[in-house]
CSV table of C-alpha atoms in Angstrom, one decimal:
chain,number,residue,atom,x,y,z
N,1,MET,CA,19.0,-19.0,7.6
N,2,THR,CA,16.0,-17.7,5.7
N,3,LYS,CA,16.5,-14.5,3.9
N,4,ILE,CA,14.0,-11.9,3.1
N,5,ASP,CA,14.5,-10.0,-0.2
N,6,GLU,CA,13.4,-6.5,-0.5
N,7,PRO,CA,10.8,-5.9,-3.2
N,8,ASP,CA,12.1,-4.4,-6.4
N,9,THR,CA,11.2,-0.8,-7.2
N,10,GLU,CA,9.3,-0.3,-10.4
N,11,SER,CA,10.9,2.2,-12.7
N,12,GLU,CA,8.9,5.1,-13.9
N,13,GLN,CA,8.1,5.2,-17.5
N,14,GLU,CA,6.3,7.6,-19.9
N,15,ASP,CA,3.8,6.9,-22.5
N,16,ASN,CA,5.1,7.8,-25.9
N,17,PHE,CA,2.9,7.6,-28.9
N,18,LYS,CA,4.3,9.2,-32.1
N,19,THR,CA,2.1,9.7,-35.1
N,20,ASN,CA,2.5,11.4,-38.5
N,21,THR,CA,0.8,11.2,-41.8
N,22,LYS,CA,3.0,8.5,-43.2
N,23,THR,CA,4.1,6.5,-40.2
N,24,VAL,CA,2.2,5.2,-37.2
N,25,LYS,CA,4.6,4.5,-34.4
N,26,PHE,CA,3.9,3.0,-31.0
N,27,GLU,CA,6.6,2.5,-28.4
N,28,TYR,CA,6.8,-0.9,-26.8
N,29,SER,CA,8.4,-1.7,-23.4
N,30,ASP,CA,7.6,-4.2,-20.8
N,31,MET,CA,7.5,-3.6,-17.0
N,32,GLU,CA,11.3,-4.1,-16.8
N,33,ASP,CA,12.1,-1.4,-19.3
N,34,ASP,CA,13.5,-4.0,-21.8
N,35,GLU,CA,13.0,-3.0,-25.3
N,36,ALA,CA,11.4,-5.5,-27.6
N,37,GLU,CA,10.1,-4.3,-30.9
N,38,SER,CA,8.2,-5.9,-33.7
N,39,SER,CA,7.2,-4.3,-37.0
N,40,TYR,CA,5.3,-5.2,-40.0
N,41,THR,CA,4.4,-3.5,-43.3
N,42,ALA,CA,1.0,-3.3,-44.9
N,43,THR,CA,0.2,-2.3,-48.4
N,44,ARG,CA,-2.9,-0.2,-48.9
N,45,ARG,CA,-3.9,1.4,-52.2
N,46,GLY,CA,-0.4,0.8,-53.5
N,47,ASN,CA,1.3,2.7,-50.7
N,48,LYS,CA,3.5,0.9,-48.2
N,49,LYS,CA,3.2,2.0,-44.6
N,50,LYS,CA,5.5,0.8,-41.8
N,51,TYR,CA,4.0,0.2,-38.4
N,52,GLU,CA,6.3,-0.1,-35.3
N,53,PHE,CA,4.3,-1.4,-32.4
N,54,LYS,CA,5.2,-0.9,-28.7
N,55,MET,CA,2.9,-1.8,-25.9
N,56,PRO,CA,1.6,0.9,-23.4
N,57,VAL,CA,3.9,1.6,-20.5
N,58,HIS,CA,3.1,2.1,-16.9
N,59,ASN,CA,4.3,3.9,-13.9
N,60,GLY,CA,4.5,0.8,-11.7
N,61,ILE,CA,2.6,0.0,-8.6
N,62,PRO,CA,0.8,3.1,-7.3
N,63,ASP,CA,1.9,4.5,-4.0
N,64,SER,CA,0.6,7.1,-1.4
N,65,SER,CA,3.7,9.2,-1.3
N,66,LYS,CA,1.8,12.3,-2.2
N,67,GLY,CA,-0.5,12.0,0.8
N,68,PRO,CA,-3.3,9.9,2.2
N,69,ASN,CA,-5.9,11.5,0.0
N,70,THR,CA,-4.0,11.0,-3.2
N,71,ILE,CA,-5.2,8.1,-5.3
N,72,ASN,CA,-3.2,7.0,-8.3
N,73,ILE,CA,-4.7,6.2,-11.6
N,74,LEU,CA,-5.2,2.4,-12.2
N,75,ASN,CA,-4.0,1.3,-15.7
N,76,ILE,CA,-3.3,-2.4,-16.2
N,77,ASP,CA,-3.3,-2.4,-20.0
N,78,CYS,CA,-1.0,-5.0,-21.4
N,79,ILE,CA,0.3,-6.1,-18.0
N,80,GLN,CA,0.3,-9.9,-18.8
N,81,ASP,CA,2.0,-10.9,-15.6
N,82,LEU,CA,-1.1,-11.6,-13.5
N,83,LYS,CA,0.8,-11.5,-10.2
N,84,LEU,CA,2.1,-8.0,-11.0
N,85,ARG,CA,-1.4,-7.0,-12.2
N,86,GLU,CA,-2.9,-8.3,-8.9
N,87,ARG,CA,-0.4,-6.2,-6.9
N,88,VAL,CA,-1.2,-3.1,-8.9
N,89,VAL,CA,-5.0,-3.6,-8.4
N,90,GLU,CA,-4.6,-4.5,-4.7
N,91,LYS,CA,-2.7,-1.3,-4.0
N,92,TRP,CA,-5.2,0.8,-5.8
N,93,VAL,CA,-8.2,-0.9,-4.1
N,94,THR,CA,-6.6,-0.2,-0.7
N,95,GLU,CA,-6.2,3.5,-1.6
N,96,ILE,CA,-9.8,3.8,-2.8
N,97,SER,CA,-11.1,2.0,0.3
N,98,LEU,CA,-9.2,4.4,2.6
N,99,ASN,CA,-10.7,7.4,0.8
N,100,LEU,CA,-14.2,6.0,1.1
N,101,THR,CA,-13.7,5.3,4.8
N,102,ASP,CA,-12.4,8.8,5.4
N,103,ASN,CA,-15.3,10.4,3.6
N,104,PRO,CA,-18.4,8.2,4.3
N,105,ASP,CA,-21.0,11.0,3.7
N,106,GLU,CA,-19.5,12.0,0.4
N,107,PHE,CA,-19.6,8.5,-1.0
N,108,GLU,CA,-22.9,7.4,0.5
N,109,LYS,CA,-24.5,7.6,-3.0
N,110,ALA,CA,-23.5,4.9,-5.4
N,111,LYS,CA,-23.2,7.5,-8.3
N,112,ASN,CA,-20.4,9.3,-6.5
N,113,VAL,CA,-18.5,6.0,-6.0
N,114,LEU,CA,-18.9,5.1,-9.6
N,115,LEU,CA,-17.6,8.6,-10.7
N,116,LEU,CA,-14.6,8.2,-8.4
N,117,LEU,CA,-13.7,4.9,-9.8
N,118,GLU,CA,-14.1,6.1,-13.4
N,119,HIS,CA,-12.0,9.1,-12.6
N,120,LYS,CA,-9.3,7.0,-11.0
N,121,THR,CA,-9.0,4.4,-13.8
N,122,ASP,CA,-7.7,4.5,-17.3
N,123,GLY,CA,-7.5,2.2,-20.3
N,124,ILE,CA,-9.5,-1.1,-20.3
N,125,VAL,CA,-10.7,-0.8,-16.7
N,126,GLN,CA,-12.2,2.7,-17.3
N,127,LYS,CA,-13.8,1.5,-20.6
N,128,PHE,CA,-15.3,-1.4,-18.7
N,129,LEU,CA,-16.8,0.7,-16.0
N,130,ARG,CA,-18.2,3.3,-18.4
N,131,ASN,CA,-19.6,0.8,-21.0
N,132,ASN,CA,-21.6,-1.2,-18.5
N,133,ASN,CA,-24.7,-0.4,-16.5
N,134,TRP,CA,-24.5,-0.5,-12.7
N,135,ASN,CA,-27.1,-0.4,-10.0
N,136,GLU,CA,-26.9,3.1,-8.7
N,137,ASP,CA,-29.8,2.4,-6.2
N,138,LEU,CA,-27.3,0.6,-4.0
N,139,HIS,CA,-25.6,2.2,-1.1
N,140,GLY,CA,-22.2,3.5,-2.1
N,141,SER,CA,-20.2,1.0,-0.1
N,142,ASP,CA,-22.3,-1.9,-1.5
N,143,LEU,CA,-21.7,-0.8,-5.1
N,144,PHE,CA,-18.0,-0.4,-4.4
N,145,ASP,CA,-17.8,-4.0,-3.1
N,146,ASN,CA,-19.7,-5.2,-6.2
N,147,LEU,CA,-17.5,-3.3,-8.6
N,148,ILE,CA,-14.2,-4.5,-7.0
N,149,ASN,CA,-15.4,-8.1,-7.1
N,150,VAL,CA,-16.3,-7.6,-10.8
N,151,ILE,CA,-12.9,-6.0,-11.5
N,152,TYR,CA,-11.1,-8.9,-9.8
N,153,THR,CA,-13.1,-11.5,-11.8
N,154,THR,CA,-12.8,-9.7,-15.1
N,155,PHE,CA,-9.2,-8.7,-15.1
N,156,LEU,CA,-7.6,-11.1,-12.7
N,157,GLY,CA,-9.8,-14.2,-13.0
N,158,LEU,CA,-10.2,-14.2,-9.2
N,159,ASP,CA,-13.1,-14.0,-6.8
N,160,TYR,CA,-12.3,-11.0,-4.6
N,161,ILE,CA,-13.7,-12.3,-1.3
N,162,SER,CA,-12.4,-15.9,-1.8
N,163,ASN,CA,-9.0,-14.6,-3.0
N,164,LYS,CA,-8.7,-12.2,0.0
N,165,ASP,CA,-9.4,-15.0,2.5
N,166,PHE,CA,-7.1,-17.4,0.6
N,167,THR,CA,-4.2,-14.8,0.6
N,168,ILE,CA,-4.6,-14.2,4.3
N,169,ASN,CA,-4.6,-17.9,5.2
N,170,LYS,CA,-1.6,-18.5,3.0
N,171,LYS,CA,0.3,-15.7,4.6
N,172,VAL,CA,-0.5,-17.1,8.1
N,173,ASP,CA,0.6,-20.6,7.1
N,174,VAL,CA,3.9,-19.3,5.6
N,175,ALA,CA,4.5,-17.1,8.7
N,176,ARG,CA,4.1,-20.1,11.1
N,177,VAL,CA,6.3,-22.4,9.1
N,178,SER,CA,9.0,-19.7,8.7
N,179,MET,CA,9.1,-18.8,12.4
N,180,THR,CA,9.4,-22.4,13.3
N,181,LYS,CA,12.3,-23.0,10.9
N,182,LEU,CA,14.1,-19.7,11.6
N,183,GLN,CA,17.3,-20.2,13.6
N,184,LEU,CA,19.9,-17.8,15.1
N,185,HIS,CA,23.4,-19.2,15.3
N,186,ASP,CA,25.4,-16.0,15.8
N,187,ILE,CA,24.2,-13.7,18.6
N,188,SER,CA,25.7,-10.7,16.7
N,189,LEU,CA,23.0,-11.2,14.1
N,190,LEU,CA,20.2,-10.6,16.6
N,191,ASP,CA,18.9,-7.5,14.7
N,192,LYS,CA,18.6,-9.3,11.4
N,193,TYR,CA,17.0,-12.3,13.1
N,194,THR,CA,14.5,-10.0,14.9
N,195,CYS,CA,13.7,-8.2,11.7
N,196,MET,CA,12.8,-11.4,9.9
N,197,TYR,CA,10.9,-12.9,12.9
N,198,GLU,CA,8.9,-9.7,13.3
N,199,SER,CA,7.9,-9.6,9.6
N,200,TYR,CA,6.4,-13.1,10.0
N,201,LEU,CA,4.9,-12.6,13.4
N,202,TYR,CA,2.6,-9.8,12.4
N,203,ASP,CA,1.3,-11.7,9.4
N,204,ILE,CA,-0.7,-13.7,12.1
N,205,PRO,CA,-3.9,-11.8,12.8
N,206,GLN,CA,-4.6,-13.6,16.1
N,207,ARG,CA,-2.9,-11.7,18.9
N,208,SER,CA,-3.6,-14.7,21.2
N,209,GLU,CA,-0.8,-16.6,19.4
N,210,TYR,CA,1.8,-13.9,19.8
N,211,ALA,CA,3.0,-14.9,23.3
N,212,GLN,CA,3.9,-18.5,22.3
N,213,TRP,CA,5.8,-17.2,19.3
N,214,ILE,CA,7.7,-14.6,21.3
N,215,SER,CA,8.7,-17.2,23.8
N,216,ALA,CA,10.0,-19.4,20.9
N,217,TYR,CA,11.8,-16.3,19.6
N,218,LEU,CA,13.7,-15.9,22.8
N,219,MET,CA,14.6,-19.6,23.2
N,220,LYS,CA,16.3,-19.6,19.8
N,221,ILE,CA,18.8,-17.0,20.9
N,222,PRO,CA,22.1,-18.7,21.7
N,223,ILE,CA,23.8,-18.4,25.1
N,224,ILE,CA,21.1,-16.2,26.7
N,225,GLY,CA,17.9,-17.8,25.4
N,226,GLU,CA,16.8,-19.5,28.6
N,227,ILE,CA,17.7,-16.5,30.8
N,228,CYS,CA,15.8,-14.1,28.5
N,229,THR,CA,12.8,-16.4,28.5
N,230,GLU,CA,12.7,-16.6,32.3
N,231,ARG,CA,13.0,-12.8,32.6
N,232,TRP,CA,10.3,-12.3,30.0
N,233,LYS,CA,7.9,-14.6,31.8
N,234,LYS,CA,8.4,-12.8,35.1
N,235,GLU,CA,8.5,-9.2,33.8
N,236,ALA,CA,5.9,-9.3,31.0
N,237,THR,CA,2.9,-9.2,33.2
N,238,GLY,CA,0.4,-7.4,31.0
N,239,GLU,CA,-1.1,-8.5,27.8
N,240,ILE,CA,0.5,-5.8,25.8
N,241,GLN,CA,4.0,-6.7,27.0
N,242,GLN,CA,3.3,-10.4,26.4
N,243,THR,CA,2.4,-9.7,22.8
N,244,SER,CA,5.2,-7.2,22.1
N,245,LEU,CA,8.2,-8.6,20.3
N,246,SER,CA,10.1,-5.4,21.0
N,247,TYR,CA,9.7,-5.9,24.7
N,248,ALA,CA,11.3,-9.3,24.4
N,249,THR,CA,14.0,-7.9,22.2
N,250,LYS,CA,14.8,-5.2,24.8
N,251,ILE,CA,15.3,-8.0,27.4
N,252,ALA,CA,17.6,-9.9,25.0
N,253,LYS,CA,19.8,-6.8,24.4
N,254,GLU,CA,20.0,-6.1,28.1
N,255,GLU,CA,21.3,-9.6,28.6
N,256,ILE,CA,23.8,-9.2,25.8
N,257,ASP,CA,25.1,-5.9,27.3
N,258,ARG,CA,25.4,-7.6,30.6
N,259,ILE,CA,27.5,-10.4,29.1
N,260,CYS,CA,29.7,-7.9,27.3
N,261,GLN,CA,30.3,-5.9,30.5
N,262,ASP,CA,31.1,-9.1,32.5
N,263,ARG,CA,33.7,-10.2,29.9
N,264,TYR,CA,35.2,-6.7,29.8
N,265,LYS,CA,35.6,-6.7,33.6
N,266,GLN,CA,37.2,-10.1,33.4
N,267,GLN,CA,39.7,-9.0,30.8
N,268,ASN,CA,40.6,-6.0,32.8
N,269,SER,CA,41.1,-8.0,36.0
N,270,LYS,CA,43.6,-10.3,34.3
N,271,GLN,CA,45.8,-7.4,33.2
């Protein structure tokens, strides 16, 4: 049976740059908190100085735990794992987009959008935004689209629009194949089966497909699959019910309860 692994939680880290007159010390840690240090010595004017270099650290993928209007600072310096870098950028773009959508008047002017992005970035991305000239005559939303596309190309090597379409299409293909292959052999694992199936189902953007996949979901349930499917076809008369996996699951659990009650009655009658 296919198994979904929960995403790992990025550990929080703090930037730690220590400097004194004789030693320049930079702390180095990757995204997994593993320590890997390198050092070298350099001779200048007869004085030896030791440099211990550590790469900048990050607080992981930004989240919205502080509220819908809270946008985390984007810093992708030295994140060489491009997949991880893409996840960080995607989450940040989503948060910025929500803020622009909620405040259309405030960000109608391109200059306000540019100031927001500069304020909500750090490191190489912030330098890039500040050191280049952007067309502030554009509408705010148009400049935002342009800047995000440039950020994707510059720091991820991807075209934002093409990559977005590719990602969506890839998710849809994976979802269809996974739901087709997913099997339930033990009725006691219905909740786990439903959780996995549901996570794939709603990766498909076309609601018109939901009914056929929900029907397939019910048919895969051992013992009660056919009975549940027949009930669902009769009782799910509206479009919302036909596209609701939870409605189908409710029918399945009712049938499981009915079987359990019947067996309980049979056992009592034999005693």
